[in-house]
Amino acid sequence: MDKILRVRMSSKPEYSIEEVGDYAGIGGRALTSKVIFTEVPPLCHPLGPENKLVIAPGLMSGSAAAISGRLSVGCKSPLTGTIKESNAGGQAAQVLAKIGYAAIILEGESPEGKLYTLIVRKDSVEIVPADDITGLNNYAAVEKLVAKYGEKCAYMSIGSAGERKMANSSIAVTDMELRPTRHCGRGGVGAVMASKGIKALVLDDAGCSVRKPVNDEAFKAANKEFIAGIKKHAVSGQGLPAYGTNVLANVINEAGGFPTNNFTTGQFDKVHNISGETQAETETSRGGLATHGCHRGCVIQCSGTYVDKDGNYITKQPEYETVWAHGANCGIDDLDAIARMDRMDDDFGLDTIEMGATIGVAMEAGLCEFGDAEGAMKLVREVGEGTPLGRILGSGAAVAAKTFGIERAPVVKGQAMPAYDPRPIQGIGVTYATTPMGADHTAGYAIATNILKVGGFVDPLKPQGQIELSRNLQIATAAIDSTGMCLFIAFPILDQPETFNAFVDLINAFHGLNLTADDVTALGKDILTWEREFNKRAGFTKEHDRLPMYFKRERLAPHDAIFDVTDEELDQVFNW
Amino acid sequence: MDKILRVRMSSKPEYSIEEVGDYAGIGGRALTSKVIFTEVPPLCHPLGPENKLVIAPGLMSGSAAAISGRLSVGCKSPLTGTIKESNAGGQAAQVLAKIGYAAIILEGESPEGKLYTLIVRKDSVEIVPADDITGLNNYAAVEKLVAKYGEKCAYMSIGSAGERKMANSSIAVTDMELRPTRHCGRGGVGAVMASKGIKALVLDDAGCSVRKPVNDEAFKAANKEFIAGIKKHAVSGQGLPAYGTNVLANVINEAGGFPTNNFTTGQFDKVHNISGETQAETETSRGGLATHGCHRGCVIQCSGTYVDKDGNYITKQPEYETVWAHGANCGIDDLDAIARMDRMDDDFGLDTIEMGATIGVAMEAGLCEFGDAEGAMKLVREVGEGTPLGRILGSGAAVAAKTFGIERAPVVKGQAMPAYDPRPIQGIGVTYATTPMGADHTAGYAIATNILKVGGFVDPLKPQGQIELSRNLQIATAAIDSTGMCLFIAFPILDQPETFNAFVDLINAFHGLNLTADDVTALGKDILTWEREFNKRAGFTKEHDRLPMYFKRERLAPHDAIFDVTDEELDQVFNW
């Protein structure tokens, strides 16, 4: 991880391999955000040659540290116009780190829109025309790539949405079964990869070893303690493995914060039909899997496999946010339909949150009725076909609302809110409003403390305490997103001091460092500062750190809640 | 003009008539911008109930002052998100001023999207369901209204684009022939009127007189001198009456600043076929009119009537910007096709500049070939039909480019640049970048001095002097836009001191004031300050006062020009 691969796209693509230099000692989101902040002109067009796409494994990726396989992709986002870090599981981070790259940086543009495959091996880099897979969606493209490059590589690819440079296009990352099911979903990163002329990456770690810790014994001890801590905690050790992330459906619905029918009510009367419990039972009864990891080294196993009534694979277990987006948010209670939309999203290369939120907006605009699963599936297919309607829907909820002439787009900075209504869960509203990423639950997951009572408790219905909560979570998250560790380690490390200590020990033992908790906090603050400074130079102000006005006007049942954290309070989030 | 009519739309529409109060002594753009600045929360959604639509005649409208019939419409714009003043000729300003209203302010929203007709008479106001005209485009709607309310009223209306709340929808104003040909075009004001539930306004000045000056004799003398000055100047007295605004086609093409094929070159090899000279000859040879006023009291007569080969009316004489937008910018050299698109734009209620720029973007995205007039007409029809593609195109060039995934959208703050490329004509580039309105030539028409050598000469190809030029023009324009005077008075008042004096004398004599040139400047600065402060509170910064980056990267033939006014210089425009 002491090299950077820099690929310059033009009519004559070329690359160079550099020392990591000024970017040494950081990984994941810290690295992507530092490169974008340092090298990309903030006023550039996201699809223009001045933008860059940075692909970085975490600081611990490729090692034996538990659950360290998260990948960060960074750029200026075509969806939001802000800096963007989009994060996925799958195999790519581990493989890329083992090959020895701290980052791949894609620069320039492909003049005639020609697409290439970038093949990265221990001792070679190739940029070859992707004519064989151009025009294919992710499943078909990956199948062809696997046939050609083998089952030991990790693959990243864009589908038709990315090729069409849609603002909601993702980059797919293959999972352990070589399926393109893990996505850098948010912010349209797929369109940026397309604008650089890259259809797919083949990451081949043949001949590479697991990265070795500086202090092997301390590392092993810390890892053991860390894993024990993860398994001990009720959320990461029981809830998530048993039911996957969709364990939240009943919980958030009970809290009255389950956005239903495009954020018009906070409870879905058919939640039972799409809950994690029902989903797990459906999966196991049909021969699917309710417990499974998204990458090697995962000790939580919150994923799974969703199969049809005949036991045939449809998609990986749809996540809570996906089940919500294509389910409750559209009034849909049909798990099979939701799974088929998840499959289409993965195949076309679309963020499921943005896609479901966009269909909610389209339903409000009258394109089909809330609850119409067939109608919703037809809308997703339009995106895959690239029809004019598909172009609208593939541009995300904000553009769709503008195009249809309606006010009620649940977005911040052009990005759709995920599966938690900010009115009865005000802490997450603070995160939506203020994170440099546009509405994003993962940027500061206040649900932990507002609802799950992890890391204490802050009453979700009141504005008091939400600023501090979101601030602390945003700082911690930025740091965690830099390690390659799955964000779900936050549950045990917030609640169990010994697990937090093991987490820090793990990093120290691996890198031969003496970081303290304060250093972790300082890193989180640095990352947020780079990101916010980029956004400021791109024209973002405190006025963009706001929820849409209707969240302060329209009360949400059952709590009759509006978002009542004041603007002045919001402006204090980064005043540390 | 001492009253304000305030209409509150809800499930039970109501109105009140107020004294002009704090808004006394100003008209037109000064009044619309002051009301929006004072009363509208800058972060509201443009289509939400917190936005307002202000309709204001100029300070001199309804009087015998020459060429004083311009109308201002103000709101927060759905196209740009900025404050907006959109300005049109036609009969409405004169009639509304004679009825005695300084402004009509539309507030609230129509909950079920129901549309009403607002009828304003000397002694009465009515808000009646518009079921008889809902769903009709402007020509058909106005025809029905005229049949019902008579030929002596002025009418304002929205077509299907406005009803669909498209971001490029206009408000049509009837001309002397009761045709909906004069438009408050820019910024999507039609969508705001629709969101307020108003389909049309009937303005009936029966029983009202021409507004009387305080000092009749001085007024008459000043008006005579003012008219003489307008008629004496080469642009307002000869060029515009002879060939209409399209007299500019050859001039701007010669200067290499005639944006062709979506701003990829600065000269159109077929300009002869669409020039003002050819257009006037075509009109007169077919029995149309090349010289005509857009409202009673006009002494320039730059409009006309465009008829088909059989002498049947198609549309009013398309303006220079329209001929450019639907012509050169799309590689189209067919005046008849351009006229038919102008007619469709007027009928559906669309801004011709934005529509043509959007088709240019669509052509670049491959929807049809540059030069394909039939293809372009089909695209405009899609907007009228409200198909998904029409929804994209009706949302303006910026949204279309985002939806099609292309970089080259010639926009500032979401609004399309008009018919002058900012690279070889750098003064207009400064105006595009910095005006609070989004790219808008009328906000500070640097063409006057860069190309026409009115008010001196500043070399269009060099950055030197452009800041001062744009600053002074923006200040003067804001003031002129407040009088109800046509902006074309700028040509004589910039060049002829005696005409400027007559202009000030005219205002003073009418209102019994003693304004000096400094007072006029101060008013212009006040207006710009309100507008910029609104925008600042809506989240706009100096980073939004920029041209798209490709105007600094891609050189434009024939001058091989890029826009090279620096950002630091741009930031000095309002530093007076």
mmCIF file with all atom_site columns, C-alpha atoms in Angstrom, chain B residues 437-576:
data_model
loop_
_atom_site.group_PDB
_atom_site.id
_atom_site.type_symbol
_atom_site.label_atom_id
_atom_site.label_alt_id
_atom_site.label_comp_id
_atom_site.label_asym_id
_atom_site.label_entity_id
_atom_site.label_seq_id
_atom_site.pdbx_PDB_ins_code
_atom_site.Cartn_x
_atom_site.Cartn_y
_atom_site.Cartn_z
_atom_site.occupancy
_atom_site.B_iso_or_equiv
_atom_site.pdbx_formal_charge
_atom_site.auth_seq_id
_atom_site.auth_comp_id
_atom_site.auth_asym_id
_atom_site.auth_atom_id
_atom_site.pdbx_PDB_model_num
ATOM 1   C CA . MET B 1 437 ? -30.676 36.513 -12.605 1.00 0.00 ? 437 MET B CA 1
ATOM 2   C CA . GLY B 1 438 ? -28.608 33.695 -14.122 1.00 0.00 ? 438 GLY B CA 1
ATOM 3   C CA . ALA B 1 439 ? -27.203 34.106 -17.629 1.00 0.00 ? 439 ALA B CA 1
ATOM 4   C CA . ASP B 1 440 ? -29.162 37.052 -19.044 1.00 0.00 ? 440 ASP B CA 1
ATOM 5   C CA . HIS B 1 441 ? -28.079 39.491 -21.725 1.00 0.00 ? 441 HIS B CA 1
ATOM 6   C CA . THR B 1 442 ? -30.674 42.080 -20.776 1.00 0.00 ? 442 THR B CA 1
ATOM 7   C CA . ALA B 1 443 ? -29.244 42.453 -17.271 1.00 0.00 ? 443 ALA B CA 1
ATOM 8   C CA . GLY B 1 444 ? -26.212 44.383 -18.528 1.00 0.00 ? 444 GLY B CA 1
ATOM 9   C CA . TYR B 1 445 ? -26.143 44.490 -22.303 1.00 0.00 ? 445 TYR B CA 1
ATOM 10  C CA . ALA B 1 446 ? -22.419 44.820 -22.912 1.00 0.00 ? 446 ALA B CA 1
ATOM 11  C CA . ILE B 1 447 ? -23.010 44.153 -26.620 1.00 0.00 ? 447 ILE B CA 1
ATOM 12  C CA . ALA B 1 448 ? -23.885 47.850 -26.823 1.00 0.00 ? 448 ALA B CA 1
ATOM 13  C CA . THR B 1 449 ? -20.345 48.932 -26.040 1.00 0.00 ? 449 THR B CA 1
ATOM 14  C CA . ASN B 1 450 ? -18.371 45.815 -27.037 1.00 0.00 ? 450 ASN B CA 1
ATOM 15  C CA . ILE B 1 451 ? -19.896 45.543 -30.510 1.00 0.00 ? 451 ILE B CA 1
ATOM 16  C CA . LEU B 1 452 ? -22.258 48.412 -31.344 1.00 0.00 ? 452 LEU B CA 1
ATOM 17  C CA . LYS B 1 453 ? -19.901 51.047 -29.919 1.00 0.00 ? 453 LYS B CA 1
ATOM 18  C CA . VAL B 1 454 ? -22.743 52.670 -28.042 1.00 0.00 ? 454 VAL B CA 1
ATOM 19  C CA . GLY B 1 455 ? -21.625 54.485 -24.910 1.00 0.00 ? 455 GLY B CA 1
ATOM 20  C CA . GLY B 1 456 ? -17.997 54.280 -26.042 1.00 0.00 ? 456 GLY B CA 1
ATOM 21  C CA . PHE B 1 457 ? -16.047 51.173 -26.992 1.00 0.00 ? 457 PHE B CA 1
ATOM 22  C CA . VAL B 1 458 ? -14.486 48.390 -24.958 1.00 0.00 ? 458 VAL B CA 1
ATOM 23  C CA . ASP B 1 459 ? -12.581 45.794 -27.002 1.00 0.00 ? 459 ASP B CA 1
ATOM 24  C CA . PRO B 1 460 ? -14.714 42.628 -26.789 1.00 0.00 ? 460 PRO B CA 1
ATOM 25  C CA . LEU B 1 461 ? -11.766 40.257 -27.117 1.00 0.00 ? 461 LEU B CA 1
ATOM 26  C CA . LYS B 1 462 ? -9.846  41.514 -24.098 1.00 0.00 ? 462 LYS B CA 1
ATOM 27  C CA . PRO B 1 463 ? -10.696 41.284 -20.424 1.00 0.00 ? 463 PRO B CA 1
ATOM 28  C CA . GLN B 1 464 ? -9.701  44.900 -19.770 1.00 0.00 ? 464 GLN B CA 1
ATOM 29  C CA . GLY B 1 465 ? -12.562 47.239 -18.988 1.00 0.00 ? 465 GLY B CA 1
ATOM 30  C CA . GLN B 1 466 ? -15.289 44.606 -18.983 1.00 0.00 ? 466 GLN B CA 1
ATOM 31  C CA . ILE B 1 467 ? -15.900 44.699 -15.235 1.00 0.00 ? 467 ILE B CA 1
ATOM 32  C CA . GLU B 1 468 ? -16.618 48.433 -15.183 1.00 0.00 ? 468 GLU B CA 1
ATOM 33  C CA . LEU B 1 469 ? -18.694 48.115 -18.325 1.00 0.00 ? 469 LEU B CA 1
ATOM 34  C CA . SER B 1 470 ? -20.892 45.345 -16.973 1.00 0.00 ? 470 SER B CA 1
ATOM 35  C CA . ARG B 1 471 ? -21.165 47.023 -13.560 1.00 0.00 ? 471 ARG B CA 1
ATOM 36  C CA . ASN B 1 472 ? -22.370 50.318 -15.019 1.00 0.00 ? 472 ASN B CA 1
ATOM 37  C CA . LEU B 1 473 ? -24.766 48.608 -17.384 1.00 0.00 ? 473 LEU B CA 1
ATOM 38  C CA . GLN B 1 474 ? -26.207 46.385 -14.659 1.00 0.00 ? 474 GLN B CA 1
ATOM 39  C CA . ILE B 1 475 ? -26.843 49.418 -12.458 1.00 0.00 ? 475 ILE B CA 1
ATOM 40  C CA . ALA B 1 476 ? -28.433 51.429 -15.278 1.00 0.00 ? 476 ALA B CA 1
ATOM 41  C CA . THR B 1 477 ? -30.498 48.462 -16.432 1.00 0.00 ? 477 THR B CA 1
ATOM 42  C CA . ALA B 1 478 ? -31.926 47.771 -12.997 1.00 0.00 ? 478 ALA B CA 1
ATOM 43  C CA . ALA B 1 479 ? -33.092 51.378 -12.873 1.00 0.00 ? 479 ALA B CA 1
ATOM 44  C CA . ILE B 1 480 ? -34.530 51.347 -16.413 1.00 0.00 ? 480 ILE B CA 1
ATOM 45  C CA . ASP B 1 481 ? -36.322 48.051 -15.701 1.00 0.00 ? 481 ASP B CA 1
ATOM 46  C CA . SER B 1 482 ? -38.105 49.842 -12.882 1.00 0.00 ? 482 SER B CA 1
ATOM 47  C CA . THR B 1 483 ? -39.560 52.621 -15.015 1.00 0.00 ? 483 THR B CA 1
ATOM 48  C CA . GLY B 1 484 ? -41.527 50.430 -17.392 1.00 0.00 ? 484 GLY B CA 1
ATOM 49  C CA . MET B 1 485 ? -39.420 51.859 -20.187 1.00 0.00 ? 485 MET B CA 1
ATOM 50  C CA . CYS B 1 486 ? -38.173 49.528 -22.869 1.00 0.00 ? 486 CYS B CA 1
ATOM 51  C CA . LEU B 1 487 ? -34.502 48.685 -22.378 1.00 0.00 ? 487 LEU B CA 1
ATOM 52  C CA . PHE B 1 488 ? -33.794 49.890 -25.917 1.00 0.00 ? 488 PHE B CA 1
ATOM 53  C CA . ILE B 1 489 ? -33.894 53.453 -24.635 1.00 0.00 ? 489 ILE B CA 1
ATOM 54  C CA . ALA B 1 490 ? -30.412 52.601 -23.365 1.00 0.00 ? 490 ALA B CA 1
ATOM 55  C CA . PHE B 1 491 ? -28.943 53.121 -26.833 1.00 0.00 ? 491 PHE B CA 1
ATOM 56  C CA . PRO B 1 492 ? -29.916 56.801 -27.115 1.00 0.00 ? 492 PRO B CA 1
ATOM 57  C CA . ILE B 1 493 ? -29.520 57.653 -23.431 1.00 0.00 ? 493 ILE B CA 1
ATOM 58  C CA . LEU B 1 494 ? -26.022 56.186 -23.335 1.00 0.00 ? 494 LEU B CA 1
ATOM 59  C CA . ASP B 1 495 ? -24.907 58.097 -26.399 1.00 0.00 ? 495 ASP B CA 1
ATOM 60  C CA . GLN B 1 496 ? -26.872 61.347 -26.188 1.00 0.00 ? 496 GLN B CA 1
ATOM 61  C CA . PRO B 1 497 ? -26.670 63.354 -22.962 1.00 0.00 ? 497 PRO B CA 1
ATOM 62  C CA . GLU B 1 498 ? -29.729 65.388 -23.937 1.00 0.00 ? 498 GLU B CA 1
ATOM 63  C CA . THR B 1 499 ? -31.782 62.196 -24.247 1.00 0.00 ? 499 THR B CA 1
ATOM 64  C CA . PHE B 1 500 ? -30.631 60.993 -20.857 1.00 0.00 ? 500 PHE B CA 1
ATOM 65  C CA . ASN B 1 501 ? -31.632 64.354 -19.409 1.00 0.00 ? 501 ASN B CA 1
ATOM 66  C CA . ALA B 1 502 ? -35.006 64.124 -21.090 1.00 0.00 ? 502 ALA B CA 1
ATOM 67  C CA . PHE B 1 503 ? -35.462 60.652 -19.563 1.00 0.00 ? 503 PHE B CA 1
ATOM 68  C CA . VAL B 1 504 ? -34.812 61.989 -16.063 1.00 0.00 ? 504 VAL B CA 1
ATOM 69  C CA . ASP B 1 505 ? -36.925 65.084 -16.687 1.00 0.00 ? 505 ASP B CA 1
ATOM 70  C CA . LEU B 1 506 ? -39.780 62.880 -17.827 1.00 0.00 ? 506 LEU B CA 1
ATOM 71  C CA . ILE B 1 507 ? -39.787 60.957 -14.554 1.00 0.00 ? 507 ILE B CA 1
ATOM 72  C CA . ASN B 1 508 ? -39.422 64.141 -12.513 1.00 0.00 ? 508 ASN B CA 1
ATOM 73  C CA . ALA B 1 509 ? -42.182 65.967 -14.349 1.00 0.00 ? 509 ALA B CA 1
ATOM 74  C CA . PHE B 1 510 ? -44.547 63.043 -14.032 1.00 0.00 ? 510 PHE B CA 1
ATOM 75  C CA . HIS B 1 511 ? -44.016 62.434 -10.342 1.00 0.00 ? 511 HIS B CA 1
ATOM 76  C CA . GLY B 1 512 ? -43.142 65.969 -9.233  1.00 0.00 ? 512 GLY B CA 1
ATOM 77  C CA . LEU B 1 513 ? -39.647 64.916 -8.203  1.00 0.00 ? 513 LEU B CA 1
ATOM 78  C CA . ASN B 1 514 ? -36.140 66.327 -8.486  1.00 0.00 ? 514 ASN B CA 1
ATOM 79  C CA . LEU B 1 515 ? -34.167 63.178 -9.188  1.00 0.00 ? 515 LEU B CA 1
ATOM 80  C CA . THR B 1 516 ? -30.646 63.523 -10.489 1.00 0.00 ? 516 THR B CA 1
ATOM 81  C CA . ALA B 1 517 ? -28.516 61.049 -12.419 1.00 0.00 ? 517 ALA B CA 1
ATOM 82  C CA . ASP B 1 518 ? -27.031 60.037 -9.068  1.00 0.00 ? 518 ASP B CA 1
ATOM 83  C CA . ASP B 1 519 ? -30.465 59.112 -7.772  1.00 0.00 ? 519 ASP B CA 1
ATOM 84  C CA . VAL B 1 520 ? -31.016 56.875 -10.767 1.00 0.00 ? 520 VAL B CA 1
ATOM 85  C CA . THR B 1 521 ? -27.688 55.181 -10.094 1.00 0.00 ? 521 THR B CA 1
ATOM 86  C CA . ALA B 1 522 ? -28.532 54.814 -6.414  1.00 0.00 ? 522 ALA B CA 1
ATOM 87  C CA . LEU B 1 523 ? -31.819 53.117 -7.264  1.00 0.00 ? 523 LEU B CA 1
ATOM 88  C CA . GLY B 1 524 ? -30.037 50.693 -9.588  1.00 0.00 ? 524 GLY B CA 1
ATOM 89  C CA . LYS B 1 525 ? -27.574 49.839 -6.824  1.00 0.00 ? 525 LYS B CA 1
ATOM 90  C CA . ASP B 1 526 ? -30.376 49.368 -4.303  1.00 0.00 ? 526 ASP B CA 1
ATOM 91  C CA . ILE B 1 527 ? -32.144 46.914 -6.582  1.00 0.00 ? 527 ILE B CA 1
ATOM 92  C CA . LEU B 1 528 ? -29.001 44.898 -7.219  1.00 0.00 ? 528 LEU B CA 1
ATOM 93  C CA . THR B 1 529 ? -28.279 44.868 -3.496  1.00 0.00 ? 529 THR B CA 1
ATOM 94  C CA . TRP B 1 530 ? -31.725 43.481 -2.639  1.00 0.00 ? 530 TRP B CA 1
ATOM 95  C CA . GLU B 1 531 ? -31.392 40.862 -5.335  1.00 0.00 ? 531 GLU B CA 1
ATOM 96  C CA . ARG B 1 532 ? -27.907 39.801 -4.328  1.00 0.00 ? 532 ARG B CA 1
ATOM 97  C CA . GLU B 1 533 ? -28.815 39.673 -0.669  1.00 0.00 ? 533 GLU B CA 1
ATOM 98  C CA . PHE B 1 534 ? -31.795 37.442 -1.452  1.00 0.00 ? 534 PHE B CA 1
ATOM 99  C CA . ASN B 1 535 ? -29.532 35.172 -3.470  1.00 0.00 ? 535 ASN B CA 1
ATOM 100 C CA . LYS B 1 536 ? -26.937 35.099 -0.709  1.00 0.00 ? 536 LYS B CA 1
ATOM 101 C CA . ARG B 1 537 ? -29.575 33.999 1.781   1.00 0.00 ? 537 ARG B CA 1
ATOM 102 C CA . ALA B 1 538 ? -30.690 31.379 -0.755  1.00 0.00 ? 538 ALA B CA 1
ATOM 103 C CA . GLY B 1 539 ? -27.159 29.956 -0.739  1.00 0.00 ? 539 GLY B CA 1
ATOM 104 C CA . PHE B 1 540 ? -25.506 31.713 -3.679  1.00 0.00 ? 540 PHE B CA 1
ATOM 105 C CA . THR B 1 541 ? -21.897 32.786 -3.401  1.00 0.00 ? 541 THR B CA 1
ATOM 106 C CA . LYS B 1 542 ? -19.198 34.223 -5.615  1.00 0.00 ? 542 LYS B CA 1
ATOM 107 C CA . GLU B 1 543 ? -18.539 30.653 -6.736  1.00 0.00 ? 543 GLU B CA 1
ATOM 108 C CA . HIS B 1 544 ? -21.864 30.799 -8.575  1.00 0.00 ? 544 HIS B CA 1
ATOM 109 C CA . ASP B 1 545 ? -20.767 33.976 -10.379 1.00 0.00 ? 545 ASP B CA 1
ATOM 110 C CA . ARG B 1 546 ? -18.754 31.915 -12.842 1.00 0.00 ? 546 ARG B CA 1
ATOM 111 C CA . LEU B 1 547 ? -19.099 30.610 -16.364 1.00 0.00 ? 547 LEU B CA 1
ATOM 112 C CA . PRO B 1 548 ? -18.968 26.834 -16.849 1.00 0.00 ? 548 PRO B CA 1
ATOM 113 C CA . MET B 1 549 ? -15.371 25.681 -16.888 1.00 0.00 ? 549 MET B CA 1
ATOM 114 C CA . TYR B 1 550 ? -15.389 24.693 -20.545 1.00 0.00 ? 550 TYR B CA 1
ATOM 115 C CA . PHE B 1 551 ? -15.623 28.365 -21.543 1.00 0.00 ? 551 PHE B CA 1
ATOM 116 C CA . LYS B 1 552 ? -12.106 28.651 -20.151 1.00 0.00 ? 552 LYS B CA 1
ATOM 117 C CA . ARG B 1 553 ? -10.906 25.415 -21.759 1.00 0.00 ? 553 ARG B CA 1
ATOM 118 C CA . GLU B 1 554 ? -12.436 25.242 -25.255 1.00 0.00 ? 554 GLU B CA 1
ATOM 119 C CA . ARG B 1 555 ? -11.297 27.910 -27.698 1.00 0.00 ? 555 ARG B CA 1
ATOM 120 C CA . LEU B 1 556 ? -13.916 29.384 -30.014 1.00 0.00 ? 556 LEU B CA 1
ATOM 121 C CA . ALA B 1 557 ? -13.385 29.982 -33.723 1.00 0.00 ? 557 ALA B CA 1
ATOM 122 C CA . PRO B 1 558 ? -12.777 32.296 -35.501 1.00 0.00 ? 558 PRO B CA 1
ATOM 123 C CA . HIS B 1 559 ? -10.994 34.273 -32.775 1.00 0.00 ? 559 HIS B CA 1
ATOM 124 C CA . ASP B 1 560 ? -9.592  31.258 -30.962 1.00 0.00 ? 560 ASP B CA 1
ATOM 125 C CA . ALA B 1 561 ? -11.006 32.947 -27.887 1.00 0.00 ? 561 ALA B CA 1
ATOM 126 C CA . ILE B 1 562 ? -11.479 31.719 -24.362 1.00 0.00 ? 562 ILE B CA 1
ATOM 127 C CA . PHE B 1 563 ? -13.145 33.665 -21.578 1.00 0.00 ? 563 PHE B CA 1
ATOM 128 C CA . ASP B 1 564 ? -10.233 35.168 -19.720 1.00 0.00 ? 564 ASP B CA 1
ATOM 129 C CA . VAL B 1 565 ? -11.708 37.595 -17.241 1.00 0.00 ? 565 VAL B CA 1
ATOM 130 C CA . THR B 1 566 ? -10.321 36.231 -13.983 1.00 0.00 ? 566 THR B CA 1
ATOM 131 C CA . ASP B 1 567 ? -12.425 35.115 -11.041 1.00 0.00 ? 567 ASP B CA 1
ATOM 132 C CA . GLU B 1 568 ? -10.871 37.832 -8.934  1.00 0.00 ? 568 GLU B CA 1
ATOM 133 C CA . GLU B 1 569 ? -11.983 40.423 -11.453 1.00 0.00 ? 569 GLU B CA 1
ATOM 134 C CA . LEU B 1 570 ? -15.503 38.998 -11.566 1.00 0.00 ? 570 LEU B CA 1
ATOM 135 C CA . ASP B 1 571 ? -15.707 39.412 -7.814  1.00 0.00 ? 571 ASP B CA 1
ATOM 136 C CA . GLN B 1 572 ? -15.232 43.165 -8.268  1.00 0.00 ? 572 GLN B CA 1
ATOM 137 C CA . VAL B 1 573 ? -18.387 43.766 -10.308 1.00 0.00 ? 573 VAL B CA 1
ATOM 138 C CA . PHE B 1 574 ? -20.475 44.730 -7.291  1.00 0.00 ? 574 PHE B CA 1
ATOM 139 C CA . ASN B 1 575 ? -17.644 46.346 -5.399  1.00 0.00 ? 575 ASN B CA 1
ATOM 140 C CA . TRP B 1 576 ? -18.750 49.893 -6.126  1.00 0.00 ? 576 TRP B CA 1
#
